[in-house]
């Protein structure tokens, strides 16, 4: 008899975790390694221990809760992240971790010990909103980023990852990646509009698109807004605006999955009557196709050089994150589809527009993702919402799949 997930317990846990770092409108602000993140971590670790999991914290602050199997084999791992962006919803990341804990609860209640151990993890700084790159903890876990490089990453105030890990008490002793999973499955909200628009219950995620994050620091000359003729301007803000317009037009023209976002922008001196002499802004480019993403990067770079030449500006660029598209393990993806359909949940195959820890874990072991619908495709927005029935259905697919894989399926 396959155990069932306790839906009420999952919804209550989501609600309780959402109260930590709660912000106006029902969302969460738990930026990585902040006090709010610490409080969220402490709560989830308490829940892990209450479920009888052996909890390990590694040197980049990833937390893994381990449930013994009948045999001492590499575990089947699930999980996600519990850090959020500053205007985050309550499901992004949190849902995958808490659904993993509900799987453990259901196995405990049913007194089932699986052949393979099962692990539930949350990874440090998946969002990349405070420290870059994003998916930092899982990237270190998968051996894609050295610990010292990760420790040195600093936020806008110059505070480093290493210092913050120490401050919040999550600079753990375990070596990141010491537990090499047999397989990794991440349950997550879609964060896009497709499942909701098509009224499909489960997204069978085949891949994650490529990500290119760049920060531009532009230096011009501040000058009087009224007296400086346009021909004499060296307006740093003009380049920032020009890149935003260019990138949007480029994404529209390229079509397909190409997207472009200027998400962060600051001008100096930021005064109504002064031509800005400094602009710092970010550009987020993504595409499911690596060649097209490189083409977009090259065209933006050419545009930046052209405008900087015309406007006589200095431009410094810094790559904050760069990940090629990742294809998930096809056999595991097929198992996601099988278990959703066995529960009479209709499915559609799709890429992920957002980055996820699973894309890093695919470097270590077969990985796959399960999506549930996001109402109106909203995410990274306090109004992020997924219907309770969909949350519970997704968790049941996760349970059935984990059981299958942990029994050697
Ligand atoms: O940016 C992303 O896709 C993820 O939320 N870190
Ligand atoms: Mn996420
Ligand atoms: Mn996110």
CSV table of C-alpha atoms and ligand atoms in Angstrom, one decimal:
chain,number,residue,atom,x,y,z
A,1,UNK,CA,0.0,0.0,0.0
A,2,UNK,CA,1.6,3.3,-1.1
A,3,UNK,CA,1.5,5.9,1.7
A,4,UNK,CA,-0.2,9.2,1.1
A,5,UNK,CA,1.2,12.6,1.8
A,6,UNK,CA,-0.5,14.5,4.7
A,7,UNK,CA,-1.7,17.5,2.7
A,8,UNK,CA,-2.8,19.5,5.8
A,9,UNK,CA,0.6,19.0,7.4
A,10,UNK,CA,2.3,20.3,4.2
A,11,UNK,CA,0.1,23.4,3.9
A,12,UNK,CA,0.5,24.1,7.6
A,13,UNK,CA,4.3,23.8,7.3
A,14,UNK,CA,4.4,26.1,4.3
A,15,UNK,CA,2.3,28.6,6.2
A,16,UNK,CA,4.6,28.4,9.3
A,17,UNK,CA,7.8,28.9,7.3
A,18,UNK,CA,6.2,31.7,5.3
A,19,UNK,CA,5.8,33.6,8.6
A,20,UNK,CA,9.6,33.9,8.9
A,21,UNK,CA,10.6,37.0,6.9
A,22,UNK,CA,6.9,37.6,6.1
A,23,UNK,CA,6.3,40.8,4.1
A,24,UNK,CA,3.3,42.8,3.0
A,25,UNK,CA,1.1,40.9,0.6
A,26,UNK,CA,1.8,37.4,1.8
A,27,UNK,CA,5.3,36.9,0.5
A,28,UNK,CA,8.7,36.3,2.1
A,29,UNK,CA,12.0,38.1,2.3
A,30,UNK,CA,14.7,35.7,3.5
A,31,UNK,CA,17.8,36.8,1.6
A,32,UNK,CA,20.6,34.2,1.7
A,33,UNK,CA,22.5,34.1,5.0
A,34,UNK,CA,20.4,36.9,6.5
A,35,UNK,CA,18.9,36.7,10.0
A,36,UNK,CA,15.6,35.7,8.4
A,37,UNK,CA,17.4,32.9,6.4
A,38,UNK,CA,19.0,31.7,9.7
A,39,UNK,CA,15.6,31.6,11.4
A,40,UNK,CA,14.1,29.7,8.5
A,41,UNK,CA,17.1,27.3,8.5
A,42,UNK,CA,16.7,26.7,12.3
A,43,UNK,CA,13.0,25.9,11.9
A,44,UNK,CA,13.5,23.4,9.0
A,45,UNK,CA,16.5,21.7,10.9
A,46,UNK,CA,14.2,21.3,13.9
A,47,UNK,CA,11.6,19.7,11.7
A,48,UNK,CA,14.2,17.4,10.1
A,49,UNK,CA,15.3,16.3,13.6
A,50,UNK,CA,11.7,15.8,14.8
A,51,UNK,CA,11.3,13.4,11.8
A,52,UNK,CA,14.3,11.4,12.9
A,53,UNK,CA,16.6,12.5,10.1
A,54,UNK,CA,20.3,12.7,10.7
A,55,UNK,CA,21.2,16.3,9.9
A,56,UNK,CA,24.5,17.3,8.3
A,57,UNK,CA,25.6,20.9,7.6
A,58,UNK,CA,28.4,21.3,5.1
A,59,UNK,CA,31.1,23.9,4.7
A,60,UNK,CA,28.9,26.1,2.4
A,61,UNK,CA,25.9,25.8,4.7
A,62,UNK,CA,24.0,23.2,2.7
A,63,UNK,CA,21.8,21.1,5.0
A,64,UNK,CA,21.1,17.4,4.3
A,65,UNK,CA,18.7,15.4,6.4
A,66,UNK,CA,19.3,11.7,6.0
A,67,UNK,CA,16.9,8.7,6.6
A,68,UNK,CA,18.6,5.3,6.7
A,69,UNK,CA,17.7,2.6,4.2
A,70,UNK,CA,17.7,-1.1,4.6
A,71,UNK,CA,21.0,-1.1,2.7
A,72,UNK,CA,23.9,1.3,3.1
A,73,UNK,CA,23.7,2.7,-0.4
A,74,UNK,CA,24.0,6.1,-2.0
A,75,UNK,CA,20.7,7.9,-1.1
A,76,UNK,CA,17.9,9.1,-3.3
A,77,UNK,CA,17.9,12.8,-2.6
A,78,UNK,CA,15.2,15.5,-2.9
A,79,UNK,CA,15.2,19.1,-1.9
A,80,UNK,CA,15.5,22.7,-3.1
A,81,UNK,CA,16.2,26.0,-1.3
A,82,UNK,CA,14.6,28.1,1.5
A,83,UNK,CA,16.3,31.4,0.7
A,84,UNK,CA,14.1,33.9,-1.2
A,85,UNK,CA,14.5,37.0,-3.3
A,86,UNK,CA,13.6,40.2,-1.5
A,87,UNK,CA,10.1,40.3,-2.9
A,88,UNK,CA,9.7,36.5,-2.8
A,89,UNK,CA,6.6,34.3,-2.7
A,90,UNK,CA,6.1,31.5,-0.1
A,91,UNK,CA,6.4,28.5,-2.5
A,92,UNK,CA,9.6,29.1,-4.6
A,93,UNK,CA,12.1,26.6,-3.1
A,94,UNK,CA,10.3,26.2,0.2
A,95,UNK,CA,7.7,23.9,-1.4
A,96,UNK,CA,10.2,21.4,-2.6
A,97,UNK,CA,12.0,21.2,0.8
A,98,UNK,CA,8.8,20.9,2.9
A,99,UNK,CA,7.2,18.4,0.5
A,100,UNK,CA,10.4,16.3,0.9
A,101,UNK,CA,9.8,16.4,4.7
A,102,UNK,CA,6.2,15.3,4.2
A,103,UNK,CA,7.5,12.3,2.2
A,104,UNK,CA,9.6,11.4,5.2
A,105,UNK,CA,6.6,11.8,7.5
A,106,UNK,CA,4.5,9.6,5.3
A,107,UNK,CA,7.2,6.9,5.3
A,108,UNK,CA,7.5,7.1,9.1
A,109,UNK,CA,3.8,6.8,9.6
A,110,UNK,CA,3.6,3.8,7.3
A,111,UNK,CA,6.7,2.3,9.0
A,112,UNK,CA,8.4,1.9,5.6
A,113,UNK,CA,12.1,1.5,5.4
A,114,UNK,CA,13.2,1.9,1.8
A,115,UNK,CA,16.1,-0.1,0.3
A,116,UNK,CA,18.1,3.0,-0.4
A,117,UNK,CA,18.5,5.8,2.2
A,118,UNK,CA,16.4,8.9,1.4
A,119,UNK,CA,17.8,12.4,1.9
A,120,UNK,CA,16.1,15.8,2.0
A,121,UNK,CA,18.3,18.8,1.4
A,122,UNK,CA,18.2,22.6,1.2
A,123,UNK,CA,21.0,24.4,-0.5
A,124,UNK,CA,22.6,27.7,0.3
A,125,UNK,CA,21.9,30.8,-1.7
A,126,UNK,CA,19.9,29.3,-4.6
A,127,UNK,CA,18.5,32.7,-5.5
A,128,UNK,CA,21.7,34.7,-6.1
A,129,UNK,CA,19.8,37.8,-5.2
A,130,UNK,CA,22.3,38.9,-2.5
A,131,UNK,CA,25.4,37.0,-3.5
A,132,UNK,CA,26.3,35.7,-6.9
A,133,UNK,CA,26.3,33.3,-8.6
A,134,UNK,CA,22.9,31.8,-8.0
A,135,UNK,CA,22.6,28.1,-7.1
A,136,UNK,CA,25.8,28.7,-5.2
A,137,UNK,CA,25.4,26.0,-2.6
A,138,UNK,CA,24.5,23.3,-5.0
A,139,UNK,CA,27.2,24.4,-7.4
A,140,UNK,CA,29.8,24.0,-4.6
A,141,UNK,CA,28.2,20.7,-3.7
A,142,UNK,CA,28.6,19.5,-7.3
A,143,UNK,CA,32.2,20.6,-7.5
A,144,UNK,CA,31.5,23.5,-9.9
A,145,UNK,CA,32.8,26.3,-7.5
A,146,UNK,CA,35.6,26.3,-5.0
A,147,UNK,CA,34.8,27.0,-1.3
A,148,UNK,CA,37.2,29.9,-1.1
A,149,UNK,CA,35.7,31.5,-4.2
A,150,UNK,CA,32.2,31.1,-2.7
A,151,UNK,CA,33.3,32.4,0.7
A,152,UNK,CA,34.8,35.5,-1.0
A,153,UNK,CA,31.5,36.4,-2.8
A,154,UNK,CA,30.3,39.7,-1.3
A,155,UNK,CA,27.0,41.6,-1.3
A,156,UNK,CA,26.5,45.3,-2.1
A,157,UNK,CA,27.7,46.3,1.4
A,158,UNK,CA,30.9,44.2,1.0
A,159,UNK,CA,29.7,41.5,3.5
A,160,UNK,CA,31.1,38.1,2.4
A,161,UNK,CA,29.4,34.7,2.2
A,162,UNK,CA,32.2,33.3,4.5
A,163,UNK,CA,31.6,35.9,7.2
A,164,UNK,CA,27.8,35.5,7.0
A,165,UNK,CA,28.0,31.7,7.2
A,166,UNK,CA,30.1,32.0,10.4
A,167,UNK,CA,27.8,34.7,11.8
A,168,UNK,CA,24.6,32.7,11.4
A,169,UNK,CA,26.3,29.4,12.6
A,170,UNK,CA,26.0,27.5,9.4
A,171,UNK,CA,29.6,27.1,8.3
A,172,UNK,CA,29.3,23.3,8.8
A,173,UNK,CA,32.0,20.6,9.1
A,174,UNK,CA,30.8,18.2,6.3
A,175,UNK,CA,32.5,18.3,3.0
A,176,UNK,CA,30.1,19.6,0.3
A,177,UNK,CA,29.3,16.7,-2.0
A,178,UNK,CA,30.4,14.0,0.5
A,179,UNK,CA,27.0,12.4,0.1
A,180,UNK,CA,26.9,11.6,-3.6
A,181,UNK,CA,23.2,10.8,-4.4
A,182,UNK,CA,22.0,7.9,-6.5
A,183,UNK,CA,19.5,10.3,-8.0
A,184,UNK,CA,18.2,13.8,-7.3
A,185,UNK,CA,14.6,14.9,-7.8
A,186,UNK,CA,13.4,18.4,-7.2
A,187,UNK,CA,9.7,19.4,-6.8
A,188,UNK,CA,9.2,23.1,-7.6
A,189,UNK,CA,6.5,25.5,-8.7
A,190,UNK,CA,6.8,26.3,-12.4
A,191,UNK,CA,7.1,30.1,-11.9
A,192,UNK,CA,5.9,30.6,-15.4
A,193,UNK,CA,2.5,30.6,-17.1
A,194,UNK,CA,2.3,27.4,-19.2
A,195,UNK,CA,0.8,24.9,-16.8
A,196,UNK,CA,-1.8,27.4,-15.5
A,197,UNK,CA,-2.7,28.6,-19.1
A,198,UNK,CA,-3.0,25.0,-20.4
A,199,UNK,CA,-4.7,23.7,-17.2
A,200,UNK,CA,-2.2,20.9,-16.9
A,201,UNK,CA,-1.5,19.6,-13.4
A,202,UNK,CA,2.2,18.4,-13.6
A,203,UNK,CA,5.2,19.7,-15.6
A,204,UNK,CA,7.7,17.0,-16.6
A,205,UNK,CA,10.8,19.1,-16.7
A,206,UNK,CA,13.3,17.9,-19.4
A,207,UNK,CA,15.9,20.7,-19.1
A,208,UNK,CA,16.9,24.1,-17.6
A,209,UNK,CA,17.8,26.9,-19.9
A,210,UNK,CA,21.2,28.6,-20.0
A,211,UNK,CA,21.7,31.7,-17.8
A,212,UNK,CA,24.0,34.7,-18.4
A,213,UNK,CA,24.3,37.4,-15.6
A,214,UNK,CA,26.5,40.4,-16.3
A,215,UNK,CA,27.0,43.6,-14.2
A,216,UNK,CA,28.0,46.8,-16.0
A,217,UNK,CA,29.8,49.7,-14.3
A,218,UNK,CA,29.6,52.7,-16.6
A,219,UNK,CA,31.7,55.9,-16.0
A,220,UNK,CA,30.9,59.2,-17.7
A,221,UNK,CA,31.1,62.8,-16.7
A,222,UNK,CA,28.5,64.5,-14.4
A,223,UNK,CA,27.4,67.8,-15.8
A,224,UNK,CA,24.6,70.4,-15.6
A,225,UNK,CA,21.3,69.0,-17.1
A,226,UNK,CA,20.4,72.5,-18.4
A,227,UNK,CA,23.6,73.9,-19.7
A,228,UNK,CA,25.3,70.9,-21.3
A,229,UNK,CA,24.6,70.6,-25.0
A,230,UNK,CA,23.7,67.0,-26.1
A,231,UNK,CA,26.9,66.9,-28.2
A,232,UNK,CA,29.1,67.3,-25.1
A,233,UNK,CA,27.4,64.7,-22.9
A,234,UNK,CA,29.0,61.6,-21.5
A,235,UNK,CA,25.9,60.3,-19.9
A,236,UNK,CA,26.3,56.9,-18.1
A,237,UNK,CA,22.6,56.6,-17.6
A,238,UNK,CA,22.0,56.8,-21.4
A,239,UNK,CA,24.1,53.6,-21.9
A,240,UNK,CA,22.1,51.8,-19.2
A,241,UNK,CA,18.8,52.8,-20.8
A,242,UNK,CA,20.1,52.0,-24.3
A,243,UNK,CA,21.1,48.4,-23.3
A,244,UNK,CA,17.7,47.8,-21.7
A,245,UNK,CA,15.9,48.9,-24.9
A,246,UNK,CA,18.4,47.0,-27.1
A,247,UNK,CA,18.2,43.8,-25.1
A,248,UNK,CA,14.4,43.8,-25.1
A,249,UNK,CA,14.2,44.4,-28.9
A,250,UNK,CA,16.8,41.7,-29.4
A,251,UNK,CA,14.9,39.2,-27.3
A,252,UNK,CA,11.7,40.0,-29.2
A,253,UNK,CA,13.5,39.6,-32.6
A,254,UNK,CA,15.3,36.4,-31.6
A,255,UNK,CA,12.0,34.9,-30.3
A,256,UNK,CA,11.9,31.3,-29.0
A,257,UNK,CA,12.9,31.1,-25.4
A,258,UNK,CA,15.2,34.2,-25.5
A,259,UNK,CA,14.6,36.5,-22.5
A,260,UNK,CA,16.4,39.6,-21.3
A,261,UNK,CA,16.1,41.6,-18.1
A,262,UNK,CA,17.8,44.7,-16.7
A,263,UNK,CA,16.8,44.0,-13.1
A,264,UNK,CA,19.1,46.2,-11.0
A,265,UNK,CA,20.1,49.8,-11.9
A,266,UNK,CA,21.6,52.6,-9.9
A,267,UNK,CA,22.7,56.0,-11.1
A,268,UNK,CA,25.0,58.5,-9.5
A,269,UNK,CA,24.5,61.2,-8.4
A,270,UNK,CA,20.9,60.3,-9.1
A,271,UNK,CA,19.7,63.9,-9.1
A,272,UNK,CA,17.1,65.5,-11.4
A,273,UNK,CA,19.4,68.2,-12.8
A,274,UNK,CA,22.7,66.3,-13.1
A,275,UNK,CA,23.8,64.2,-16.0
A,276,UNK,CA,24.8,60.9,-14.4
A,277,UNK,CA,28.5,60.1,-14.3
A,278,UNK,CA,28.0,56.6,-13.1
A,279,UNK,CA,25.6,53.8,-13.8
A,280,UNK,CA,25.7,50.2,-12.4
A,281,UNK,CA,23.2,47.8,-13.8
A,282,UNK,CA,22.7,44.1,-14.4
A,283,UNK,CA,21.6,42.1,-17.5
A,284,UNK,CA,20.0,38.7,-17.2
A,285,UNK,CA,20.0,36.8,-20.5
A,286,UNK,CA,18.6,33.3,-20.9
A,287,UNK,CA,17.9,30.8,-23.7
A,288,UNK,CA,17.3,27.1,-23.9
A,289,UNK,CA,19.9,27.0,-26.8
A,290,UNK,CA,23.5,27.7,-25.9
A,291,UNK,CA,24.4,29.0,-29.4
A,292,UNK,CA,21.5,31.5,-29.4
A,293,UNK,CA,22.5,32.6,-25.9
A,294,UNK,CA,26.0,33.2,-27.1
A,295,UNK,CA,24.7,35.1,-30.0
A,296,UNK,CA,22.6,37.3,-27.7
A,297,UNK,CA,25.6,38.0,-25.5
A,298,UNK,CA,27.8,38.9,-28.5
A,299,UNK,CA,25.1,41.3,-29.9
A,300,UNK,CA,24.7,43.0,-26.6
A,301,UNK,CA,28.5,43.4,-26.2
A,302,UNK,CA,28.7,45.0,-29.6
A,303,UNK,CA,25.9,47.4,-28.8
A,304,UNK,CA,27.6,48.3,-25.5
A,305,UNK,CA,30.9,49.0,-27.3
A,306,UNK,CA,29.2,51.1,-29.9
A,307,UNK,CA,27.3,53.3,-27.5
A,308,UNK,CA,30.3,53.6,-25.1
A,309,UNK,CA,32.3,54.8,-28.1
A,310,UNK,CA,29.7,57.4,-29.2
A,311,UNK,CA,29.2,58.7,-25.7
A,312,UNK,CA,32.8,58.4,-24.7
A,313,UNK,CA,32.1,56.3,-21.7
A,314,UNK,CA,34.3,53.8,-19.8
A,315,UNK,CA,32.6,50.4,-19.2
A,316,UNK,CA,33.6,47.6,-16.9
A,317,UNK,CA,31.8,44.3,-17.1
A,318,UNK,CA,31.7,41.5,-14.5
A,319,UNK,CA,30.2,38.1,-15.2
A,320,UNK,CA,28.1,37.3,-12.1
A,321,UNK,CA,26.8,33.9,-13.3
A,322,UNK,CA,27.1,31.8,-16.5
A,323,UNK,CA,25.5,28.4,-16.8
A,324,UNK,CA,24.9,26.5,-20.0
A,325,UNK,CA,21.5,24.7,-20.5
A,326,UNK,CA,21.2,21.4,-18.7
A,327,UNK,CA,19.4,18.3,-19.9
A,328,UNK,CA,18.0,16.1,-17.2
A,329,UNK,CA,18.3,12.3,-17.2
A,330,UNK,CA,15.8,11.0,-19.7
A,331,UNK,CA,15.0,7.8,-17.8
A,332,UNK,CA,14.3,9.7,-14.6
A,333,UNK,CA,12.2,12.2,-16.6
A,334,UNK,CA,10.2,9.3,-18.0
A,335,UNK,CA,9.6,8.1,-14.3
A,336,UNK,CA,8.3,11.6,-13.4
A,337,UNK,CA,5.8,11.4,-16.3
A,338,UNK,CA,4.9,7.8,-15.4
A,339,UNK,CA,4.1,8.5,-11.7
A,340,UNK,CA,2.1,11.6,-12.5
A,341,UNK,CA,0.0,9.7,-15.0
A,342,UNK,CA,-0.4,6.8,-12.7
A,343,UNK,CA,-2.1,9.3,-10.3
A,344,UNK,CA,-4.3,10.4,-13.3
A,345,UNK,CA,-2.6,13.8,-13.4
A,346,UNK,CA,-2.2,15.1,-16.9
A,347,UNK,CA,1.3,16.2,-17.8
A,348,UNK,CA,3.3,18.2,-20.3
A,349,UNK,CA,7.0,18.1,-21.0
A,350,UNK,CA,8.8,21.4,-20.8
A,351,UNK,CA,12.1,23.3,-20.1
A,352,UNK,CA,12.6,25.3,-16.9
A,353,UNK,CA,12.9,29.0,-17.4
A,354,UNK,CA,14.3,29.4,-13.9
A,355,UNK,CA,17.5,28.1,-12.6
A,356,UNK,CA,17.3,25.3,-10.0
A,357,UNK,CA,19.6,23.3,-7.7
A,358,UNK,CA,18.7,20.2,-9.7
A,359,UNK,CA,20.7,21.6,-12.7
A,360,UNK,CA,23.8,21.5,-10.6
A,361,UNK,CA,23.0,18.0,-9.1
A,362,UNK,CA,22.8,16.6,-12.7
A,363,UNK,CA,26.6,17.0,-12.7
A,364,UNK,CA,26.8,14.4,-9.9
A,365,UNK,CA,23.9,12.0,-10.6
A,366,UNK,CA,20.7,11.5,-12.7
A,367,UNK,CA,18.4,14.5,-11.9
A,368,UNK,CA,14.9,15.5,-12.8
A,369,UNK,CA,12.2,18.0,-11.7
A,370,UNK,CA,8.5,18.0,-11.1
A,371,UNK,CA,6.6,21.2,-11.7
A,372,UNK,CA,3.2,22.3,-10.3
A,373,UNK,CA,1.3,25.3,-11.8
A,374,UNK,CA,1.9,28.9,-10.7
A,375,UNK,CA,-1.3,30.9,-10.9
A,376,UNK,CA,-1.0,33.5,-13.7
A,377,UNK,CA,2.7,32.4,-13.9
A,378,UNK,CA,3.6,34.8,-11.1
A,379,UNK,CA,6.8,34.3,-9.1
A,380,UNK,CA,9.5,36.4,-7.5
A,381,UNK,CA,6.4,38.3,-6.5
A,382,UNK,CA,4.5,38.3,-3.2
A,383,UNK,CA,1.4,37.2,-5.1
A,384,UNK,CA,3.0,33.9,-6.1
A,385,UNK,CA,0.3,31.3,-5.7
A,386,UNK,CA,-0.3,27.6,-6.3
A,387,UNK,CA,-3.6,25.9,-5.5
A,388,UNK,CA,-3.5,23.6,-2.4
A,389,UNK,CA,-4.8,20.7,-4.5
A,390,UNK,CA,-1.8,21.1,-6.9
A,391,UNK,CA,0.7,21.4,-4.0
A,392,UNK,CA,-0.6,18.2,-2.5
A,393,UNK,CA,-0.7,16.4,-5.9
A,394,UNK,CA,2.8,17.3,-6.7
A,395,UNK,CA,4.0,16.1,-3.3
A,396,UNK,CA,2.3,12.7,-3.9
A,397,UNK,CA,4.0,12.4,-7.2
A,398,UNK,CA,7.3,13.1,-5.4
A,399,UNK,CA,6.5,10.5,-2.8
A,400,UNK,CA,5.7,7.8,-5.3
A,401,UNK,CA,8.7,8.6,-7.4
A,402,UNK,CA,11.1,8.6,-4.5
A,403,UNK,CA,9.7,5.3,-3.3
A,404,UNK,CA,10.1,3.8,-6.7
A,405,UNK,CA,13.7,5.0,-7.1
A,406,UNK,CA,14.6,4.1,-3.5
A,407,UNK,CA,13.4,0.6,-4.0
A,408,UNK,CA,15.7,0.3,-7.0
A,409,UNK,CA,13.2,1.3,-9.7
B,1,LIG,O1,17.3,33.2,-11.2
B,1,LIG,C1,16.8,32.1,-11.1
B,1,LIG,O2,16.3,31.5,-12.1
B,1,LIG,C2,16.7,31.4,-9.8
B,1,LIG,O3,15.6,32.0,-9.1
B,1,LIG,N1,17.9,31.6,-9.0
B,2,LIG,MN1,13.6,28.3,-6.8
B,3,LIG,MN1,13.7,31.9,-7.3
